[in-house]
Structures are given as structure tokens and as C-alpha cells.
Amino acid sequence: MGQVADRIANLSASETLAMSQKSSELKAQGFDVINLSVGEPDFYTPDHIKEAAKKAIDGNYSFYSPVTGFPSLRKAICAKLEKENNLTFQPEQIVCSNGAKQSVYNALLSVVNAGDEVIIPAPYWVSYIEMVKLAEGTSVIVSAGIEQNFKITATQLENAITPKTRAIILCSPSNPTGSIYSKAELEGLANVLAKHPNIIILADEIYEHINYVGKHESIAQFENVRDRVVIINGVSKGYAMTGWRLGWIAAPKWIADACNKLQGQVTSGPSSITQKAAEAAYTGDQSCVETMRVAFERRRDLVYKLTSEIEGFKIEKPDGAFYVFPDCSFYFGKSFNGRKIENSGDLAMFLLEEGHVACVAGQAFGAPNCIRFSYATADELLVEALKRVKETLAKLK
């Protein structure tokens, strides 16, 4: 009794969700906690998207959809890829899922066998490692520090490839760093991968629209690897639809077919109402996306300035997403009231309990010297939060 399966016992809990939960618990106790741990836009879903959902309810879109999503939504995604990314896909290459997280998981389970290696550049999103574990694969971590703006090089990639390498996961714009691979950098990686035709490339582009350096670049644009790229995207970040749960892949048909087969046995298609809302997101007025992007860029500039002024922090200015990821190792070994900071986990907990600011330790992202702050919240809260961080860290000696 009470014994869970080994696959669950060996699985780590999501550190980002855990910190958010701890923040909520302190708030419930009456503490004024500012939560900078969650990767979620603070904007409301745009009105025209909500209206499409209401219309779908009134139109009785209350039945199962195809497993891969309504044809009209998949056509809309293909049109988006053609218009925004100059990439040609057919609707049968699109699989819509219950969030981009499920899309990543579907793709990994569809191509990774027990013992296969999956290259994951670090810093990485917390769930990649655990998903590979569930697929019975082995994560091969390639670290890129702050001195290279958290981006791996073609040489690093080449050195990490072995006969067991089955896939690589690239996230650009990046969670947790906000780094973006340039076209030239992606081309360098593509040229390496082109020499290894059995490697599948999972391109997590969920933060595509939150970009402060210009046009989004996808590794799928390069002809020498295009037939092995699985683009992962969705509506959660760019359209402020995190709770709606709609992600998708654009993939070679054999991978799309495999994901369709898997999803058909696990969840079937995503919410019918959400699909009609997502269709409106892709086919409707796009000015809301730019409005939110501009607001995030303003916050990026504000948070970068304030974080740069904190003693001991080393920081790169992020090019996208809505996170800053400073190196905080200056504080390791320092103490306050008998409490010693040994690592970024200790520091994150110290900031939560002493400064009432929630953030996430870098060790959860494969970067133990760093700490992640989300700036997807109001400007005045960001100013107050970083004031608290600065004052709280000043107590450490």
C-alpha cells in the first residue's frame, strides 16, 4: 500500500510550480508576497478571442473534435507559419494538444526509445529533463554560461553527439534566460545536425512573439534539416491564453501521425471551445500581440536596469521572453542571523521568507549559479519587488 510506480517516484516535481505554491501559502498567512516565479502573462485574453469562444459555445461546439484538432484551426496554423515564418506545412502535419507542454511530451514519446540520448542545452526549461526520463531516454546536458549569453555553440553540439543521440531540444526565445539564437547561430547548429540524419530537432518556439530584437528565426528554415524539425508552439504566451491550454506541433507527417496515435489513447483532442478561440487568435487582429510585446519590452528594460544595480549580480540583457536570469553566486557562503546561503535554492528561499519575493532557483534549470525572475507583472510591483530583493540581499554578509 502507498507505493507509487517507479516512474513517478523517480520524477521531480516542477520547481516553478512549487515556488508559486509556497508563495501562495505565505500570502494565505497574511504576508505581502510579490510572485515573480510564474511564467505567465498578466494580461487578459484579448476580447475578440473571448468573443469567439462565446460564439463557439452558443454554436454548440460541445462535441469531440478530431484528435489533431479542427481542420479550420490546423489550416489557420499553416497560414500563420506561411505568413510569419515563410514555412510551408499541410494541415495533416499539425497536431493540436492541451498546451505546448503536451506537445513536447508527445513528440519525445513518439521518437525516443529506452536508452536513446536527447541533447538539452542548459539552462533549460524545467520539464524537459523529466519528460525525457518518462520516455526512458537519457538527457545529455550541454552547458552554456552567462559568458556566452546562455547559448551553445556548433562545436559544443558536435562534441555532444554520439551514436545514441536521437533528439535535441532547442528553446528560442529561451525560458529561463530570454536568450535568442540568431539566424547565423541556428545555421551553425543546423550544419552540424545535417551530418547526423537520425537526430530529430524539437524547436520549442512558444515565446516566438515576445521578441525584442526583430524577426523570429526558426531552425526549420534551413533546407538541410527541415525534414527533421518539430516546431512546438501555441497560444499561451503571445496571446495571453495560458489557462485555455492549446499548443501544437508542426512536424514531418510520420511524427505527426505518431503523435496523433499517442494522443488518441491519452487525451484525444483539446477543448473544442479553446480551439475556436485559438483559431480567432491566429486569424484575427494581431495588434494585441504587439501591444503586449511592447509592454514586456518596457518591463524588460526596467527590470534589467534595476537588477543591474544589485550588488553582486551578473546579468545579460535578455532578447526575448519575460525573464531575467542573473548569476547570483556572489552571495554563496554569506549569512544572515545564522542562516547561510549555500546555493541558489537557499537564496530563492531566503528572498521568499525574508524579502517576500518569490523567484526560482537556477539549479532547477541546470544553471545552479543563477536565479530566475519573471517580469510578467505590473511595473509598480516589479519596482517594489526588486527594491525588496536589493534590501534583503544587503543583509547577507
mmCIF file of C-alpha atoms in Angstrom:
data_model
loop_
_atom_site.group_PDB
_atom_site.id
_atom_site.type_symbol
_atom_site.label_atom_id
_atom_site.label_comp_id
_atom_site.label_asym_id
_atom_site.label_seq_id
_atom_site.Cartn_x
_atom_site.Cartn_y
_atom_site.Cartn_z
ATOM 1 C CA MET A 1 0.000 0.000 0.000
ATOM 2 C CA GLY A 2 1.159 3.549 -0.714
ATOM 3 C CA GLN A 3 3.812 2.519 -3.253
ATOM 4 C CA VAL A 4 3.654 4.528 -6.483
ATOM 5 C CA ALA A 5 5.165 3.342 -9.738
ATOM 6 C CA ASP A 6 8.912 3.809 -10.124
ATOM 7 C CA ARG A 7 8.438 6.256 -12.997
ATOM 8 C CA ILE A 8 6.552 8.581 -10.661
ATOM 9 C CA ALA A 9 8.819 8.016 -7.677
ATOM 10 C CA ASN A 10 11.811 8.980 -9.825
ATOM 11 C CA LEU A 11 10.104 12.076 -11.228
ATOM 12 C CA SER A 12 10.955 15.502 -9.828
ATOM 13 C CA ALA A 13 8.210 17.992 -9.044
ATOM 14 C CA SER A 14 8.147 21.201 -11.092
ATOM 15 C CA GLU A 15 10.262 23.746 -9.219
ATOM 16 C CA THR A 16 8.458 26.704 -10.781
ATOM 17 C CA LEU A 17 5.058 25.427 -9.665
ATOM 18 C CA ALA A 18 6.460 24.558 -6.230
ATOM 19 C CA MET A 19 7.733 28.098 -5.659
ATOM 20 C CA SER A 20 4.430 29.546 -6.824
ATOM 21 C CA GLN A 21 2.643 27.272 -4.342
ATOM 22 C CA LYS A 22 4.914 28.361 -1.485
ATOM 23 C CA SER A 23 4.262 31.967 -2.430
ATOM 24 C CA SER A 24 0.501 31.348 -2.285
ATOM 25 C CA GLU A 25 0.809 29.676 1.115
ATOM 26 C CA LEU A 26 2.632 32.699 2.558
ATOM 27 C CA LYS A 27 0.027 35.019 1.038
ATOM 28 C CA ALA A 28 -2.699 32.943 2.701
ATOM 29 C CA GLN A 29 -0.944 33.518 6.021
ATOM 30 C CA GLY A 30 -1.221 37.268 5.504
ATOM 31 C CA PHE A 31 2.218 38.089 4.101
ATOM 32 C CA ASP A 32 2.522 40.588 1.265
ATOM 33 C CA VAL A 33 4.341 38.394 -1.236
ATOM 34 C CA ILE A 34 5.208 39.520 -4.762
ATOM 35 C CA ASN A 35 5.326 36.486 -7.027
ATOM 36 C CA LEU A 36 7.983 36.664 -9.749
ATOM 37 C CA SER A 37 8.197 32.901 -10.101
ATOM 38 C CA VAL A 38 5.462 32.195 -12.641
ATOM 39 C CA GLY A 39 5.951 32.258 -16.403
ATOM 40 C CA GLU A 40 2.538 33.649 -17.209
ATOM 41 C CA PRO A 41 1.446 36.900 -18.888
ATOM 42 C CA ASP A 42 -0.548 39.115 -16.548
ATOM 43 C CA PHE A 43 -2.701 40.392 -19.414
ATOM 44 C CA TYR A 44 -6.260 39.242 -20.019
ATOM 45 C CA THR A 45 -7.045 37.275 -23.156
ATOM 46 C CA PRO A 46 -7.954 39.782 -25.919
ATOM 47 C CA ASP A 47 -11.677 40.437 -26.286
ATOM 48 C CA HIS A 48 -12.063 39.203 -29.869
ATOM 49 C CA ILE A 49 -10.655 35.828 -28.833
ATOM 50 C CA LYS A 50 -13.026 35.585 -25.873
ATOM 51 C CA GLU A 51 -15.941 36.509 -28.154
ATOM 52 C CA ALA A 52 -15.012 33.651 -30.490
ATOM 53 C CA ALA A 53 -15.157 31.249 -27.552
ATOM 54 C CA LYS A 54 -18.581 32.558 -26.523
ATOM 55 C CA LYS A 55 -19.806 32.199 -30.089
ATOM 56 C CA ALA A 56 -18.496 28.618 -30.157
ATOM 57 C CA ILE A 57 -20.456 27.799 -27.008
ATOM 58 C CA ASP A 58 -23.633 29.278 -28.485
ATOM 59 C CA GLY A 59 -22.884 27.435 -31.729
ATOM 60 C CA ASN A 60 -22.857 24.140 -29.858
ATOM 61 C CA TYR A 61 -19.196 23.269 -30.350
ATOM 62 C CA SER A 62 -19.667 20.844 -27.482
ATOM 63 C CA PHE A 63 -18.658 17.574 -29.111
ATOM 64 C CA TYR A 64 -15.342 15.797 -29.555
ATOM 65 C CA SER A 65 -13.076 17.293 -32.177
ATOM 66 C CA PRO A 66 -10.674 15.249 -34.295
ATOM 67 C CA VAL A 67 -7.711 14.155 -32.159
ATOM 68 C CA THR A 68 -5.394 16.523 -34.017
ATOM 69 C CA GLY A 69 -7.796 19.470 -33.855
ATOM 70 C CA PHE A 70 -10.431 21.008 -36.110
ATOM 71 C CA PRO A 71 -9.336 21.274 -39.764
ATOM 72 C CA SER A 72 -10.074 25.018 -39.701
ATOM 73 C CA LEU A 73 -7.635 25.561 -36.822
ATOM 74 C CA ARG A 74 -4.926 23.462 -38.430
ATOM 75 C CA LYS A 75 -5.363 25.427 -41.662
ATOM 76 C CA ALA A 76 -5.077 28.664 -39.675
ATOM 77 C CA ILE A 77 -1.824 27.447 -38.111
ATOM 78 C CA CYS A 78 -0.463 26.556 -41.556
ATOM 79 C CA ALA A 79 -1.371 30.051 -42.778
ATOM 80 C CA LYS A 80 0.384 31.587 -39.764
ATOM 81 C CA LEU A 81 3.535 29.540 -40.474
ATOM 82 C CA GLU A 82 3.472 30.615 -44.123
ATOM 83 C CA LYS A 83 2.876 34.303 -43.386
ATOM 84 C CA GLU A 84 5.058 34.828 -40.329
ATOM 85 C CA ASN A 85 7.786 32.218 -40.808
ATOM 86 C CA ASN A 86 7.853 31.547 -44.560
ATOM 87 C CA LEU A 87 7.405 27.833 -43.815
ATOM 88 C CA THR A 88 5.068 25.548 -45.745
ATOM 89 C CA PHE A 89 3.127 22.880 -43.863
ATOM 90 C CA GLN A 90 -0.037 20.937 -44.641
ATOM 91 C CA PRO A 91 -2.868 20.534 -42.089
ATOM 92 C CA GLU A 92 -2.077 16.822 -41.713
ATOM 93 C CA GLN A 93 1.332 17.854 -40.323
ATOM 94 C CA ILE A 94 -0.274 19.811 -37.469
ATOM 95 C CA VAL A 95 -1.302 18.217 -34.167
ATOM 96 C CA CYS A 96 -3.078 20.407 -31.619
ATOM 97 C CA SER A 97 -2.761 19.426 -27.965
ATOM 98 C CA ASN A 98 -3.656 20.521 -24.442
ATOM 99 C CA GLY A 99 -0.863 23.065 -24.243
ATOM 100 C CA ALA A 100 2.648 23.185 -25.690
ATOM 101 C CA LYS A 101 3.824 21.103 -22.730
ATOM 102 C CA GLN A 102 1.802 18.146 -24.004
ATOM 103 C CA SER A 103 3.128 18.841 -27.497
ATOM 104 C CA VAL A 104 6.731 18.473 -26.290
ATOM 105 C CA TYR A 105 5.840 15.318 -24.378
ATOM 106 C CA ASN A 106 4.002 13.774 -27.349
ATOM 107 C CA ALA A 107 6.977 14.397 -29.628
ATOM 108 C CA LEU A 108 9.509 12.936 -27.198
ATOM 109 C CA LEU A 109 7.470 9.809 -26.548
ATOM 110 C CA SER A 110 6.942 9.374 -30.271
ATOM 111 C CA VAL A 111 10.619 9.336 -31.248
ATOM 112 C CA VAL A 112 12.691 8.368 -28.177
ATOM 113 C CA ASN A 113 13.332 4.746 -27.238
ATOM 114 C CA ALA A 114 14.793 3.441 -23.979
ATOM 115 C CA GLY A 115 18.471 4.363 -23.820
ATOM 116 C CA ASP A 116 18.318 6.999 -26.559
ATOM 117 C CA GLU A 117 20.134 10.246 -25.799
ATOM 118 C CA VAL A 118 18.480 13.659 -26.010
ATOM 119 C CA ILE A 119 20.729 16.719 -26.090
ATOM 120 C CA ILE A 120 19.414 19.538 -23.920
ATOM 121 C CA PRO A 121 21.252 22.867 -23.800
ATOM 122 C CA ALA A 122 21.459 24.317 -20.294
ATOM 123 C CA PRO A 123 19.933 26.488 -18.967
ATOM 124 C CA TYR A 124 16.786 24.586 -19.904
ATOM 125 C CA TRP A 125 13.088 24.626 -19.094
ATOM 126 C CA VAL A 126 12.486 22.515 -16.005
ATOM 127 C CA SER A 127 10.209 19.896 -17.612
ATOM 128 C CA TYR A 128 12.481 18.779 -20.464
ATOM 129 C CA ILE A 129 14.628 16.561 -18.248
ATOM 130 C CA GLU A 130 11.638 14.908 -16.607
ATOM 131 C CA MET A 131 9.894 14.297 -19.937
ATOM 132 C CA VAL A 132 12.988 12.581 -21.318
ATOM 133 C CA LYS A 133 13.072 10.481 -18.150
ATOM 134 C CA LEU A 134 9.452 9.415 -18.708
ATOM 135 C CA ALA A 135 10.364 8.476 -22.288
ATOM 136 C CA GLU A 136 13.141 6.272 -20.825
ATOM 137 C CA GLY A 137 15.744 8.340 -22.610
ATOM 138 C CA THR A 138 18.949 9.857 -21.276
ATOM 139 C CA SER A 139 19.419 13.618 -21.108
ATOM 140 C CA VAL A 140 22.793 14.863 -22.308
ATOM 141 C CA ILE A 141 23.279 18.340 -20.876
ATOM 142 C CA VAL A 142 25.362 20.869 -22.809
ATOM 143 C CA SER A 143 26.010 23.908 -20.630
ATOM 144 C CA ALA A 144 26.224 27.458 -21.915
ATOM 145 C CA GLY A 145 27.137 30.025 -19.282
ATOM 146 C CA ILE A 146 26.439 33.703 -18.979
ATOM 147 C CA GLU A 147 29.726 34.494 -20.750
ATOM 148 C CA GLN A 148 28.212 33.100 -23.984
ATOM 149 C CA ASN A 149 24.761 34.523 -23.312
ATOM 150 C CA PHE A 150 23.499 31.054 -22.389
ATOM 151 C CA LYS A 151 23.655 29.771 -26.000
ATOM 152 C CA ILE A 152 25.539 26.650 -27.049
ATOM 153 C CA THR A 153 27.940 26.718 -29.992
ATOM 154 C CA ALA A 154 28.118 24.440 -33.010
ATOM 155 C CA THR A 155 31.348 22.990 -31.636
ATOM 156 C CA GLN A 156 29.709 22.155 -28.302
ATOM 157 C CA LEU A 157 26.854 20.468 -30.141
ATOM 158 C CA GLU A 158 29.183 18.426 -32.325
ATOM 159 C CA ASN A 159 31.114 17.236 -29.278
ATOM 160 C CA ALA A 160 27.920 16.118 -27.523
ATOM 161 C CA ILE A 161 26.638 13.915 -30.349
ATOM 162 C CA THR A 162 27.129 10.169 -30.032
ATOM 163 C CA PRO A 163 25.742 7.157 -31.922
ATOM 164 C CA LYS A 164 22.954 7.080 -29.312
ATOM 165 C CA THR A 165 21.812 10.666 -29.939
ATOM 166 C CA ARG A 166 18.182 10.674 -31.051
ATOM 167 C CA ALA A 167 16.999 14.235 -30.482
ATOM 168 C CA ILE A 168 17.882 17.746 -29.407
ATOM 169 C CA ILE A 169 15.575 20.284 -27.770
ATOM 170 C CA LEU A 170 16.179 23.936 -28.666
ATOM 171 C CA CYS A 171 14.206 26.690 -26.934
ATOM 172 C CA SER A 172 14.427 30.132 -28.545
ATOM 173 C CA PRO A 173 13.426 32.618 -27.210
ATOM 174 C CA SER A 174 14.563 30.847 -24.083
ATOM 175 C CA ASN A 175 12.919 30.050 -20.813
ATOM 176 C CA PRO A 176 14.639 30.774 -18.390
ATOM 177 C CA THR A 177 17.214 33.149 -19.896
ATOM 178 C CA GLY A 178 15.421 35.201 -22.549
ATOM 179 C CA SER A 179 18.286 34.491 -24.955
ATOM 180 C CA ILE A 180 17.530 34.202 -28.660
ATOM 181 C CA TYR A 181 19.570 32.291 -31.223
ATOM 182 C CA SER A 182 20.343 34.421 -34.270
ATOM 183 C CA LYS A 183 19.894 33.121 -37.802
ATOM 184 C CA ALA A 184 23.647 32.637 -38.125
ATOM 185 C CA GLU A 185 23.847 30.728 -34.840
ATOM 186 C CA LEU A 186 20.967 28.464 -35.837
ATOM 187 C CA GLU A 187 22.546 27.867 -39.222
ATOM 188 C CA GLY A 188 25.739 26.744 -37.488
ATOM 189 C CA LEU A 189 23.780 24.254 -35.391
ATOM 190 C CA ALA A 190 21.823 23.098 -38.452
ATOM 191 C CA ASN A 191 25.042 22.431 -40.369
ATOM 192 C CA VAL A 192 26.234 20.149 -37.565
ATOM 193 C CA LEU A 193 22.899 18.344 -37.318
ATOM 194 C CA ALA A 194 22.746 17.909 -41.090
ATOM 195 C CA LYS A 195 25.662 15.459 -40.759
ATOM 196 C CA HIS A 196 23.605 13.280 -38.408
ATOM 197 C CA PRO A 197 20.375 12.372 -40.242
ATOM 198 C CA ASN A 198 18.891 10.294 -37.406
ATOM 199 C CA ILE A 199 18.636 13.222 -34.980
ATOM 200 C CA ILE A 200 15.201 14.810 -34.534
ATOM 201 C CA ILE A 201 15.157 18.548 -33.701
ATOM 202 C CA LEU A 202 12.485 19.758 -31.298
ATOM 203 C CA ALA A 203 12.238 23.540 -31.704
ATOM 204 C CA ASP A 204 10.315 24.991 -28.767
ATOM 205 C CA GLU A 205 9.170 28.389 -30.061
ATOM 206 C CA ILE A 206 6.395 29.136 -27.577
ATOM 207 C CA TYR A 207 7.876 32.598 -26.835
ATOM 208 C CA GLU A 208 8.145 33.463 -30.551
ATOM 209 C CA HIS A 209 6.081 36.645 -30.327
ATOM 210 C CA ILE A 210 7.869 38.037 -27.264
ATOM 211 C CA ASN A 211 10.969 39.117 -29.139
ATOM 212 C CA TYR A 212 12.838 42.427 -28.749
ATOM 213 C CA VAL A 213 15.458 42.039 -31.485
ATOM 214 C CA GLY A 214 13.372 41.724 -34.634
ATOM 215 C CA LYS A 215 12.125 38.836 -36.726
ATOM 216 C CA HIS A 216 11.818 35.404 -35.130
ATOM 217 C CA GLU A 217 14.214 32.861 -36.607
ATOM 218 C CA SER A 218 13.370 29.147 -36.709
ATOM 219 C CA ILE A 219 15.826 26.338 -37.342
ATOM 220 C CA ALA A 220 13.116 24.879 -39.613
ATOM 221 C CA GLN A 221 14.058 27.448 -42.273
ATOM 222 C CA PHE A 222 17.214 25.511 -43.203
ATOM 223 C CA GLU A 223 16.682 23.032 -46.018
ATOM 224 C CA ASN A 224 19.370 20.635 -44.796
ATOM 225 C CA VAL A 225 17.438 19.787 -41.593
ATOM 226 C CA ARG A 226 13.861 20.877 -42.370
ATOM 227 C CA ASP A 227 12.543 17.336 -42.745
ATOM 228 C CA ARG A 228 13.586 16.517 -39.152
ATOM 229 C CA VAL A 229 12.333 19.608 -37.309
ATOM 230 C CA VAL A 230 9.323 19.505 -34.986
ATOM 231 C CA ILE A 231 8.148 23.058 -34.269
ATOM 232 C CA ILE A 232 6.384 23.390 -30.924
ATOM 233 C CA ASN A 233 4.249 26.457 -30.347
ATOM 234 C CA GLY A 234 0.878 27.591 -29.039
ATOM 235 C CA VAL A 235 -1.259 30.496 -27.896
ATOM 236 C CA SER A 236 -0.388 30.680 -24.196
ATOM 237 C CA LYS A 237 2.351 33.332 -24.173
ATOM 238 C CA GLY A 238 1.821 35.527 -27.231
ATOM 239 C CA TYR A 239 -1.973 35.746 -26.838
ATOM 240 C CA ALA A 240 -2.199 35.586 -23.004
ATOM 241 C CA MET A 241 -4.087 32.289 -23.081
ATOM 242 C CA THR A 242 -2.207 30.146 -20.556
ATOM 243 C CA GLY A 243 -5.346 28.699 -18.954
ATOM 244 C CA TRP A 244 -7.003 27.864 -22.261
ATOM 245 C CA ARG A 245 -4.486 25.046 -22.901
ATOM 246 C CA LEU A 246 -3.762 24.957 -26.615
ATOM 247 C CA GLY A 247 -0.390 24.026 -28.040
ATOM 248 C CA TRP A 248 0.592 22.425 -31.321
ATOM 249 C CA ILE A 249 3.333 20.834 -33.343
ATOM 250 C CA ALA A 250 4.197 21.314 -36.995
ATOM 251 C CA ALA A 251 6.180 18.236 -37.937
ATOM 252 C CA PRO A 252 7.130 15.712 -40.593
ATOM 253 C CA LYS A 253 3.979 13.702 -41.272
ATOM 254 C CA TRP A 254 5.346 10.480 -39.807
ATOM 255 C CA ILE A 255 5.943 12.238 -36.482
ATOM 256 C CA ALA A 256 2.563 13.990 -36.628
ATOM 257 C CA ASP A 257 0.940 10.604 -37.259
ATOM 258 C CA ALA A 258 2.754 9.119 -34.265
ATOM 259 C CA CYS A 259 1.642 11.992 -32.010
ATOM 260 C CA ASN A 260 -1.915 11.584 -33.281
ATOM 261 C CA LYS A 261 -1.785 7.877 -32.378
ATOM 262 C CA LEU A 262 -0.385 8.586 -28.902
ATOM 263 C CA GLN A 263 -2.739 11.456 -28.113
ATOM 264 C CA GLY A 264 -5.715 9.432 -29.286
ATOM 265 C CA GLN A 265 -5.062 6.976 -26.489
ATOM 266 C CA VAL A 266 -4.260 9.556 -23.787
ATOM 267 C CA THR A 267 -6.358 12.741 -24.036
ATOM 268 C CA SER A 268 -7.946 12.839 -27.515
ATOM 269 C CA GLY A 269 -8.355 16.340 -28.937
ATOM 270 C CA PRO A 270 -8.059 19.556 -26.916
ATOM 271 C CA SER A 271 -11.081 21.575 -25.794
ATOM 272 C CA SER A 272 -13.418 22.314 -28.695
ATOM 273 C CA ILE A 273 -14.121 25.810 -27.326
ATOM 274 C CA THR A 274 -10.439 26.566 -26.873
ATOM 275 C CA GLN A 275 -9.766 25.526 -30.459
ATOM 276 C CA LYS A 276 -12.263 28.045 -31.815
ATOM 277 C CA ALA A 277 -10.706 30.727 -29.603
ATOM 278 C CA ALA A 278 -7.238 29.817 -30.890
ATOM 279 C CA GLU A 279 -8.474 29.968 -34.457
ATOM 280 C CA ALA A 280 -9.650 33.530 -33.797
ATOM 281 C CA ALA A 281 -6.254 34.332 -32.274
ATOM 282 C CA TYR A 282 -4.445 33.295 -35.442
ATOM 283 C CA THR A 283 -6.887 34.705 -37.981
ATOM 284 C CA GLY A 284 -7.938 37.902 -36.202
ATOM 285 C CA ASP A 285 -6.380 41.271 -35.468
ATOM 286 C CA GLN A 286 -2.744 40.841 -34.387
ATOM 287 C CA SER A 287 -2.322 44.275 -32.802
ATOM 288 C CA CYS A 288 -2.911 42.756 -29.348
ATOM 289 C CA VAL A 289 0.254 40.683 -29.744
ATOM 290 C CA GLU A 290 2.319 43.777 -30.466
ATOM 291 C CA THR A 291 0.709 45.732 -27.621
ATOM 292 C CA MET A 292 1.728 43.051 -25.148
ATOM 293 C CA ARG A 293 5.191 42.687 -26.683
ATOM 294 C CA VAL A 294 5.827 46.419 -26.316
ATOM 295 C CA ALA A 295 4.731 46.294 -22.671
ATOM 296 C CA PHE A 296 7.039 43.349 -21.992
ATOM 297 C CA GLU A 297 9.933 45.178 -23.649
ATOM 298 C CA ARG A 298 9.354 48.201 -21.414
ATOM 299 C CA ARG A 299 9.337 45.942 -18.384
ATOM 300 C CA ARG A 300 12.459 44.178 -19.638
ATOM 301 C CA ASP A 301 14.296 47.489 -19.745
ATOM 302 C CA LEU A 302 13.052 48.444 -16.285
ATOM 303 C CA VAL A 303 13.946 45.123 -14.673
ATOM 304 C CA TYR A 304 17.316 44.915 -16.401
ATOM 305 C CA LYS A 305 18.221 48.368 -15.078
ATOM 306 C CA LEU A 306 17.088 47.601 -11.528
ATOM 307 C CA THR A 307 18.675 44.144 -11.454
ATOM 308 C CA SER A 308 21.958 45.504 -12.790
ATOM 309 C CA GLU A 309 22.090 47.845 -9.796
ATOM 310 C CA ILE A 310 22.024 44.991 -7.277
ATOM 311 C CA GLU A 311 25.471 44.323 -5.850
ATOM 312 C CA GLY A 312 26.995 41.038 -6.909
ATOM 313 C CA PHE A 313 24.532 40.191 -9.679
ATOM 314 C CA LYS A 314 25.976 39.449 -13.117
ATOM 315 C CA ILE A 315 23.347 39.764 -15.818
ATOM 316 C CA GLU A 316 22.890 39.640 -19.583
ATOM 317 C CA LYS A 317 20.152 41.754 -21.141
ATOM 318 C CA PRO A 318 17.514 39.287 -22.391
ATOM 319 C CA ASP A 319 16.420 39.493 -26.025
ATOM 320 C CA GLY A 320 13.010 37.881 -25.567
ATOM 321 C CA ALA A 321 10.519 36.065 -23.308
ATOM 322 C CA PHE A 322 9.823 37.720 -19.909
ATOM 323 C CA TYR A 323 12.597 36.575 -17.593
ATOM 324 C CA VAL A 324 15.905 37.853 -16.272
ATOM 325 C CA PHE A 325 18.432 35.273 -15.141
ATOM 326 C CA PRO A 326 21.258 36.844 -13.125
ATOM 327 C CA ASP A 327 24.260 34.960 -11.784
ATOM 328 C CA CYS A 328 23.882 35.244 -8.016
ATOM 329 C CA SER A 329 26.903 33.189 -6.893
ATOM 330 C CA PHE A 330 28.384 36.291 -5.237
ATOM 331 C CA TYR A 331 26.096 35.544 -2.285
ATOM 332 C CA PHE A 332 27.038 31.894 -1.824
ATOM 333 C CA GLY A 333 28.731 31.406 1.536
ATOM 334 C CA LYS A 334 27.246 34.586 3.017
ATOM 335 C CA SER A 335 24.963 34.540 6.074
ATOM 336 C CA PHE A 336 22.279 36.449 7.954
ATOM 337 C CA ASN A 337 21.140 35.649 11.503
ATOM 338 C CA GLY A 338 22.888 32.296 11.366
ATOM 339 C CA ARG A 339 21.300 31.380 8.033
ATOM 340 C CA LYS A 340 23.964 30.520 5.448
ATOM 341 C CA ILE A 341 23.384 30.657 1.705
ATOM 342 C CA GLU A 342 24.955 27.596 0.089
ATOM 343 C CA ASN A 343 23.309 27.714 -3.340
ATOM 344 C CA SER A 344 20.640 29.362 -5.489
ATOM 345 C CA GLY A 345 17.942 27.270 -3.819
ATOM 346 C CA ASP A 346 18.889 28.702 -0.438
ATOM 347 C CA LEU A 347 18.925 32.188 -1.921
ATOM 348 C CA ALA A 348 15.486 31.823 -3.520
ATOM 349 C CA MET A 349 14.028 30.638 -0.217
ATOM 350 C CA PHE A 350 15.770 33.463 1.659
ATOM 351 C CA LEU A 351 14.272 36.045 -0.710
ATOM 352 C CA LEU A 352 10.828 34.492 -0.276
ATOM 353 C CA GLU A 353 10.875 34.200 3.506
ATOM 354 C CA GLU A 354 12.915 37.295 4.349
ATOM 355 C CA GLY A 355 12.031 39.633 1.478
ATOM 356 C CA HIS A 356 8.644 38.216 0.471
ATOM 357 C CA VAL A 357 9.609 37.970 -3.199
ATOM 358 C CA ALA A 358 9.127 34.651 -4.975
ATOM 359 C CA CYS A 359 11.591 33.611 -7.688
ATOM 360 C CA VAL A 360 13.008 30.299 -8.915
ATOM 361 C CA ALA A 361 16.447 28.826 -8.203
ATOM 362 C CA GLY A 362 18.653 28.314 -11.220
ATOM 363 C CA GLN A 363 19.504 24.764 -10.252
ATOM 364 C CA ALA A 364 16.019 23.807 -11.450
ATOM 365 C CA PHE A 365 17.087 24.984 -14.919
ATOM 366 C CA GLY A 366 20.522 23.356 -14.939
ATOM 367 C CA ALA A 367 22.267 26.630 -14.011
ATOM 368 C CA PRO A 368 22.998 26.420 -10.259
ATOM 369 C CA ASN A 369 24.710 29.824 -10.064
ATOM 370 C CA CYS A 370 21.673 31.733 -11.326
ATOM 371 C CA ILE A 371 18.189 32.724 -10.266
ATOM 372 C CA ARG A 372 15.113 33.484 -12.387
ATOM 373 C CA PHE A 373 12.781 36.446 -12.007
ATOM 374 C CA SER A 374 9.701 36.739 -14.201
ATOM 375 C CA TYR A 375 8.729 40.291 -15.146
ATOM 376 C CA ALA A 376 5.253 39.343 -16.381
ATOM 377 C CA THR A 377 3.584 41.603 -13.849
ATOM 378 C CA ALA A 378 2.777 45.278 -13.291
ATOM 379 C CA ASP A 379 5.582 47.853 -13.379
ATOM 380 C CA GLU A 380 4.937 49.082 -9.843
ATOM 381 C CA LEU A 381 5.134 45.543 -8.478
ATOM 382 C CA LEU A 382 8.413 44.981 -10.308
ATOM 383 C CA VAL A 383 9.888 48.151 -8.809
ATOM 384 C CA GLU A 384 8.801 47.165 -5.305
ATOM 385 C CA ALA A 385 9.939 43.560 -5.719
ATOM 386 C CA LEU A 386 13.440 44.456 -6.848
ATOM 387 C CA LYS A 387 13.698 47.065 -4.092
ATOM 388 C CA ARG A 388 12.965 44.276 -1.626
ATOM 389 C CA VAL A 389 15.466 41.973 -3.318
ATOM 390 C CA LYS A 390 18.199 44.604 -3.117
ATOM 391 C CA GLU A 391 17.485 45.373 0.545
ATOM 392 C CA THR A 392 17.200 41.697 1.520
ATOM 393 C CA LEU A 393 20.438 40.688 -0.184
ATOM 394 C CA ALA A 394 22.246 43.586 1.523
ATOM 395 C CA LYS A 395 21.658 41.770 4.823
ATOM 396 C CA LEU A 396 23.922 38.907 3.771
ATOM 397 C CA LYS A 397 27.492 39.253 4.986
#
